[in-house]
Short mmCIF file of C-alpha atoms in Angstrom, two decimals:
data_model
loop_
_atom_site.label_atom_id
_atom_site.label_comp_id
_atom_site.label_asym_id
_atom_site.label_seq_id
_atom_site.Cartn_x
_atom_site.Cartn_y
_atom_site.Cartn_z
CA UNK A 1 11.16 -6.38 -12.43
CA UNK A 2 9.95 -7.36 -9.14
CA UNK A 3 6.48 -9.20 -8.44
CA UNK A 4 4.81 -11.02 -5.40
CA UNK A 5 2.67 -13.78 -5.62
CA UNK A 6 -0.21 -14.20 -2.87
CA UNK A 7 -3.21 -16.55 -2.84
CA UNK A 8 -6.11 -14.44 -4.08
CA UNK A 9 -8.47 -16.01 -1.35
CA UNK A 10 -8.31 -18.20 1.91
CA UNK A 11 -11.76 -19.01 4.16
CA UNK A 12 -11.26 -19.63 7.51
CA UNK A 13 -13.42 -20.74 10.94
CA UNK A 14 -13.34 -18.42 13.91
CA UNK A 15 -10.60 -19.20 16.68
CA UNK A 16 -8.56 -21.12 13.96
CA UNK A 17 -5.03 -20.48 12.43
CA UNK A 18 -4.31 -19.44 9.14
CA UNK A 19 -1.39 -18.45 6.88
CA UNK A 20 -1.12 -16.68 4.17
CA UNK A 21 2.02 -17.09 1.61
CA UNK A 22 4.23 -14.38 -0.39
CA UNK A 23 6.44 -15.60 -2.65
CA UNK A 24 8.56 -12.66 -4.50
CA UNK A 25 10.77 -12.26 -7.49
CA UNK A 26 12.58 -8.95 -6.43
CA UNK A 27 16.61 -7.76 -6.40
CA UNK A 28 17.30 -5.92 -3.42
CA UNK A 29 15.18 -5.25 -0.95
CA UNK A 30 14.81 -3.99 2.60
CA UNK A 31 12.25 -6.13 4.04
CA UNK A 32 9.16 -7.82 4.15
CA UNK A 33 6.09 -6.10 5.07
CA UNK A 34 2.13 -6.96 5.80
CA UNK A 35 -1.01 -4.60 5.63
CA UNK A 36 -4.74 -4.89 6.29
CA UNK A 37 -6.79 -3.70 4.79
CA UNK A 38 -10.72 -3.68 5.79
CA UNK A 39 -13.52 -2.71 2.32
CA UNK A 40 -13.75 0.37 1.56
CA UNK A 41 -10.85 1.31 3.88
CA UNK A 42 -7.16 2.46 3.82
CA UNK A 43 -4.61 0.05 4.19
CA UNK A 44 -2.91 -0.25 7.72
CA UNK A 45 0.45 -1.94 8.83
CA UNK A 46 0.23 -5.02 10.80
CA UNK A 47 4.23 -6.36 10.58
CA UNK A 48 8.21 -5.91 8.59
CA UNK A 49 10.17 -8.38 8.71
CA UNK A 50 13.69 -6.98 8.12
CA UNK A 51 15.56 -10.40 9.09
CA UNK A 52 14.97 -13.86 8.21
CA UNK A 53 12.75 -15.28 10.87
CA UNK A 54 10.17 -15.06 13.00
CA UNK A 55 8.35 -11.75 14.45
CA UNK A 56 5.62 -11.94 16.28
CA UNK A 57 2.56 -8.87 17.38
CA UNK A 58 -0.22 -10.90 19.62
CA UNK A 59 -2.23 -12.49 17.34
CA UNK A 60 -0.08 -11.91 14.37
CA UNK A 61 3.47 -13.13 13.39
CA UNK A 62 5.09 -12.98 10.41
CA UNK A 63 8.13 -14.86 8.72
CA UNK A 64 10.66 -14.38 5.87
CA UNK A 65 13.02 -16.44 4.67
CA UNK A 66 15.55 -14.87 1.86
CA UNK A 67 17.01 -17.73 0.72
CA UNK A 68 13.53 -19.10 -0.25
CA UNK A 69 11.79 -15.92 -1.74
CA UNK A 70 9.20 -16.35 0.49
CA UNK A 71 7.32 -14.88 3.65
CA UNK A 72 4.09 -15.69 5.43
CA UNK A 73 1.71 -13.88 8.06
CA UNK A 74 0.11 -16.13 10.41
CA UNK A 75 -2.93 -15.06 12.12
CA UNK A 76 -4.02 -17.06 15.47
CA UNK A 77 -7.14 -17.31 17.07
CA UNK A 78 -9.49 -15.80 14.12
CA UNK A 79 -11.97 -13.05 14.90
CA UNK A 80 -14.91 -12.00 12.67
CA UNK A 81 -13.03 -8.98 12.67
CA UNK A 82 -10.43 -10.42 10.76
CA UNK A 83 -11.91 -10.63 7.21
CA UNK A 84 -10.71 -8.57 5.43
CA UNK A 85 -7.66 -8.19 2.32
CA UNK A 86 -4.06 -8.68 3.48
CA UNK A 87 -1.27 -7.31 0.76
CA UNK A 88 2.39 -8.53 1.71
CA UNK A 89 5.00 -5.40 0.01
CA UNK A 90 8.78 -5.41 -0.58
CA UNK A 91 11.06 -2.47 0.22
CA UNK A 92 13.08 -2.06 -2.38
CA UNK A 93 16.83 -0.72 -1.95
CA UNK A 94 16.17 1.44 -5.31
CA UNK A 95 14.22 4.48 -4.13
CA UNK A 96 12.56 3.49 -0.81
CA UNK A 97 9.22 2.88 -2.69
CA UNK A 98 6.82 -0.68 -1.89
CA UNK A 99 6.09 -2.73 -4.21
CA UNK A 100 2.58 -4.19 -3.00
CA UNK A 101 1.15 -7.91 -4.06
CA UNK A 102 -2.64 -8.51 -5.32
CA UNK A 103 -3.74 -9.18 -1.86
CA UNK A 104 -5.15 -11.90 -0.45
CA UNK A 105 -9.19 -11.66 0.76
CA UNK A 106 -9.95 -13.48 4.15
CA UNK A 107 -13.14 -14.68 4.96
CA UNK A 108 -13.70 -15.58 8.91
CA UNK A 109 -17.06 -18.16 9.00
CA UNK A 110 -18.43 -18.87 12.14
CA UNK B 1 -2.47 13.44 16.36
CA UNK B 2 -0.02 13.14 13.63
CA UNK B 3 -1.56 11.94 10.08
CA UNK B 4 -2.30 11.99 6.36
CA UNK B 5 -5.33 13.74 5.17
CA UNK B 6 -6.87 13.48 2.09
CA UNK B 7 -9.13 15.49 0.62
CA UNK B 8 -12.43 14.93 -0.73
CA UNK B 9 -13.20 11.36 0.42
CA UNK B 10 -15.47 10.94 -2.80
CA UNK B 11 -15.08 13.21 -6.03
CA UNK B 12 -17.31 13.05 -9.06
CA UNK B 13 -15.80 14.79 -12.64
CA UNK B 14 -17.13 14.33 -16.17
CA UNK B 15 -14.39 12.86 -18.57
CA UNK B 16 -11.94 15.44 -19.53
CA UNK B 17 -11.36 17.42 -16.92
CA UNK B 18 -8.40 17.83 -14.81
CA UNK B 19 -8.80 17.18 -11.34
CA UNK B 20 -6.59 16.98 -8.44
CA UNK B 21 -6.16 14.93 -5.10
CA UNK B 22 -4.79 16.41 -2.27
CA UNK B 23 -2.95 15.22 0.52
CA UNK B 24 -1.77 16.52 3.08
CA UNK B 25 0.05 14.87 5.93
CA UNK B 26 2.61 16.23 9.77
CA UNK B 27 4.43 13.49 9.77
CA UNK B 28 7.46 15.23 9.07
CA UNK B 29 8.03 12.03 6.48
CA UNK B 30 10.39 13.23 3.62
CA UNK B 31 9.30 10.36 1.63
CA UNK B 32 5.46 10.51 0.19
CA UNK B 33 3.59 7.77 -2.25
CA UNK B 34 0.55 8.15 -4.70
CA UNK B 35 -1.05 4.77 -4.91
CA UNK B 36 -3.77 3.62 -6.60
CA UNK B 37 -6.50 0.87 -6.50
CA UNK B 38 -8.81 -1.01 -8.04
CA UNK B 39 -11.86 -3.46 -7.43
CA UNK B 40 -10.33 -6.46 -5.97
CA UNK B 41 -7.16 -5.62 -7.05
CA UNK B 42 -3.84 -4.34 -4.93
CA UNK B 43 -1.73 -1.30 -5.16
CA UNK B 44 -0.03 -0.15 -7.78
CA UNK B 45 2.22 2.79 -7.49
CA UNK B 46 1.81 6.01 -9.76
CA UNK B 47 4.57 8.32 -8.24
CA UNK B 48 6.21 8.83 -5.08
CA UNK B 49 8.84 11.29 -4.04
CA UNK B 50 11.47 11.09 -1.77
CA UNK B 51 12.34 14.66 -1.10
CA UNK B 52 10.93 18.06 -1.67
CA UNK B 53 11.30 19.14 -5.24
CA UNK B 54 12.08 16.07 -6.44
CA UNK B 55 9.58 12.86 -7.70
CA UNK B 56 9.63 9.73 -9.64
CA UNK B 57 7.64 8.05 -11.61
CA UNK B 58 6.03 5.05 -10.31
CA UNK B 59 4.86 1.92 -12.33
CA UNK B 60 1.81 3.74 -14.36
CA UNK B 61 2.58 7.27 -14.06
CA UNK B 62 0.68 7.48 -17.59
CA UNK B 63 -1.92 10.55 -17.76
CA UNK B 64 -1.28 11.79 -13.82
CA UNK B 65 1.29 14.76 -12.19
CA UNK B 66 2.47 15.19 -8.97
CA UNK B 67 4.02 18.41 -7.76
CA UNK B 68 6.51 18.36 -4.31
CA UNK B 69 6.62 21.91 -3.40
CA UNK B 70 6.19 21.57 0.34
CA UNK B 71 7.44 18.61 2.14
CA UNK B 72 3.81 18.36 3.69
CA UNK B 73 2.52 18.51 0.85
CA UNK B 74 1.58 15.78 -2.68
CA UNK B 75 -0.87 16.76 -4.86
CA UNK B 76 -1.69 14.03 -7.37
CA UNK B 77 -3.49 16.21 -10.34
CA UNK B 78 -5.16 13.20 -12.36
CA UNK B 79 -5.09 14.59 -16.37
CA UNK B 80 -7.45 14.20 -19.15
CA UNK B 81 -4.89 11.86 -20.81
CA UNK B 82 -5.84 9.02 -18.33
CA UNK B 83 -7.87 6.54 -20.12
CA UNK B 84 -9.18 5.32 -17.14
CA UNK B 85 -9.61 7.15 -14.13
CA UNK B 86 -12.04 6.09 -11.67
CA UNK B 87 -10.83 4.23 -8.96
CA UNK B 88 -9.76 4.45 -5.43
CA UNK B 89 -6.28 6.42 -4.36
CA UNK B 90 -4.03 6.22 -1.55
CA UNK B 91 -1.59 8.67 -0.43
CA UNK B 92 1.07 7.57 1.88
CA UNK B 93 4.49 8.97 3.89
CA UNK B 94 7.23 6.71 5.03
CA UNK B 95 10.20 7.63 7.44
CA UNK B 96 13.32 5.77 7.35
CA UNK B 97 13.61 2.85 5.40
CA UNK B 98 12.64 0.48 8.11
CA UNK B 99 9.22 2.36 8.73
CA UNK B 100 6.03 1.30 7.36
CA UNK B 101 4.02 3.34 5.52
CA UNK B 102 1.25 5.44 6.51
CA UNK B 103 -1.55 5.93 4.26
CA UNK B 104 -4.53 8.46 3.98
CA UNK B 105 -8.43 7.46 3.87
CA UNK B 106 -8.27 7.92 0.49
CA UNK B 107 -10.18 9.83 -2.75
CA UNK B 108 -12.68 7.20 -4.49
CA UNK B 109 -12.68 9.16 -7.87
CA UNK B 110 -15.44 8.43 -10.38
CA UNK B 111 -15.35 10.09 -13.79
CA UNK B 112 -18.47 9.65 -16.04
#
């Protein structure tokens, strides 16, 4: 089967860095992806990480790293706006479906 | 604009009904998702479809249908047989297989 751990919470301070892990257990996949998702909202796309390494989107980047099972999304320079639930989500080769992790809640403190 | 809409935002049903979830989306996406969510939880995948005609069955397909008639087209009907219905869904579409998906607004279902 596949699964994706994620820390279920991280609290950050505004114009700080944080990172938030995925490690996976999957066979065959396409890539490594990140979504945001705001309460009570739908979940929108912030990064995919097809290749090991480093991509970046302003304030956002996001790594993988197949040999290690593992990926992170890095968010610089925290905004208020930035709480909110973060899922990481593997492509799999088998059916082009995502498999999603638990999620991991933000909290931005001023 | 191109999207996904999903229709209603919130719907209210007594327990053993029937009751079914549109979405809709112009995408022109072959692939389309039926997700599901719960309090504080993530996603977990009920069916998705690659093609028109043809769907899978996600990880708890248990007590839900789909139908793919149209390819704009995913109607999730949620049955009787689910022993636990209310919660949020998400439909989504997906283009190639480096695309990200793009979801709906979603249907917050509550049965009572």
């Amino acid at each position: 089967g596949q699964s994706l751990e994620q820390p279920s919470e991280v609290t950050a301070v505004e114009g700080a860095i944080v990172q938030i892990n995925c490690t996976y257990q999957t066979s065959g996949f396409y890539g490594l992806s990140w979504y945001q998702q705001h309460d009570g909202g739908a979940p929108t796309f912030l990064s995919y990480n097809a290749l090991d390494g480093l991509e970046e989107t302003g304030r956002f980047s996001s790594f993988l790293s197949r040999s290690d099972s593992y990926g992170y999304l890095l968010l610089q320079e925290l905004q208020m706006k930035d709480s909110a639930s973060y899922f990481c989500a593997v492509i799999l080769w088998y059916g082009n479906k995502l498999v999603f992790g638990a999620g991991t809640i933000l909290r931005v403190k001023s | 604009d191109g999207g996904i809409t999903q229709s209603p935002k919130y719907l209210f049903r007594k327990e053993g009904q029937n009751v079914t979830l549109s979405c809709e989306q112009n995408l022109n996406h072959d692939a389309m998702y039926w997700y599901r969510q719960d309090p504080g939880q993530g996603l977990r995948l009920i069916y998705y479809s690659q093609i028109v005609n043809d769907f899978q069955k996600g990880d708890i397909a248990e007590g839900y249908s789909v139908s793919r008639e149209k390819k704009e087209s995913f109607p999730l009907t949620v049955t009787s047989a689910q022993k636990n219905p209310t919660a949020f869904y998400l439909c989504a579409s997906k283009g190639d297989r480096n695309s990200p998906l793009h979801f709906g607004n979603g249907t917050r279902l509550t049965v009572t």
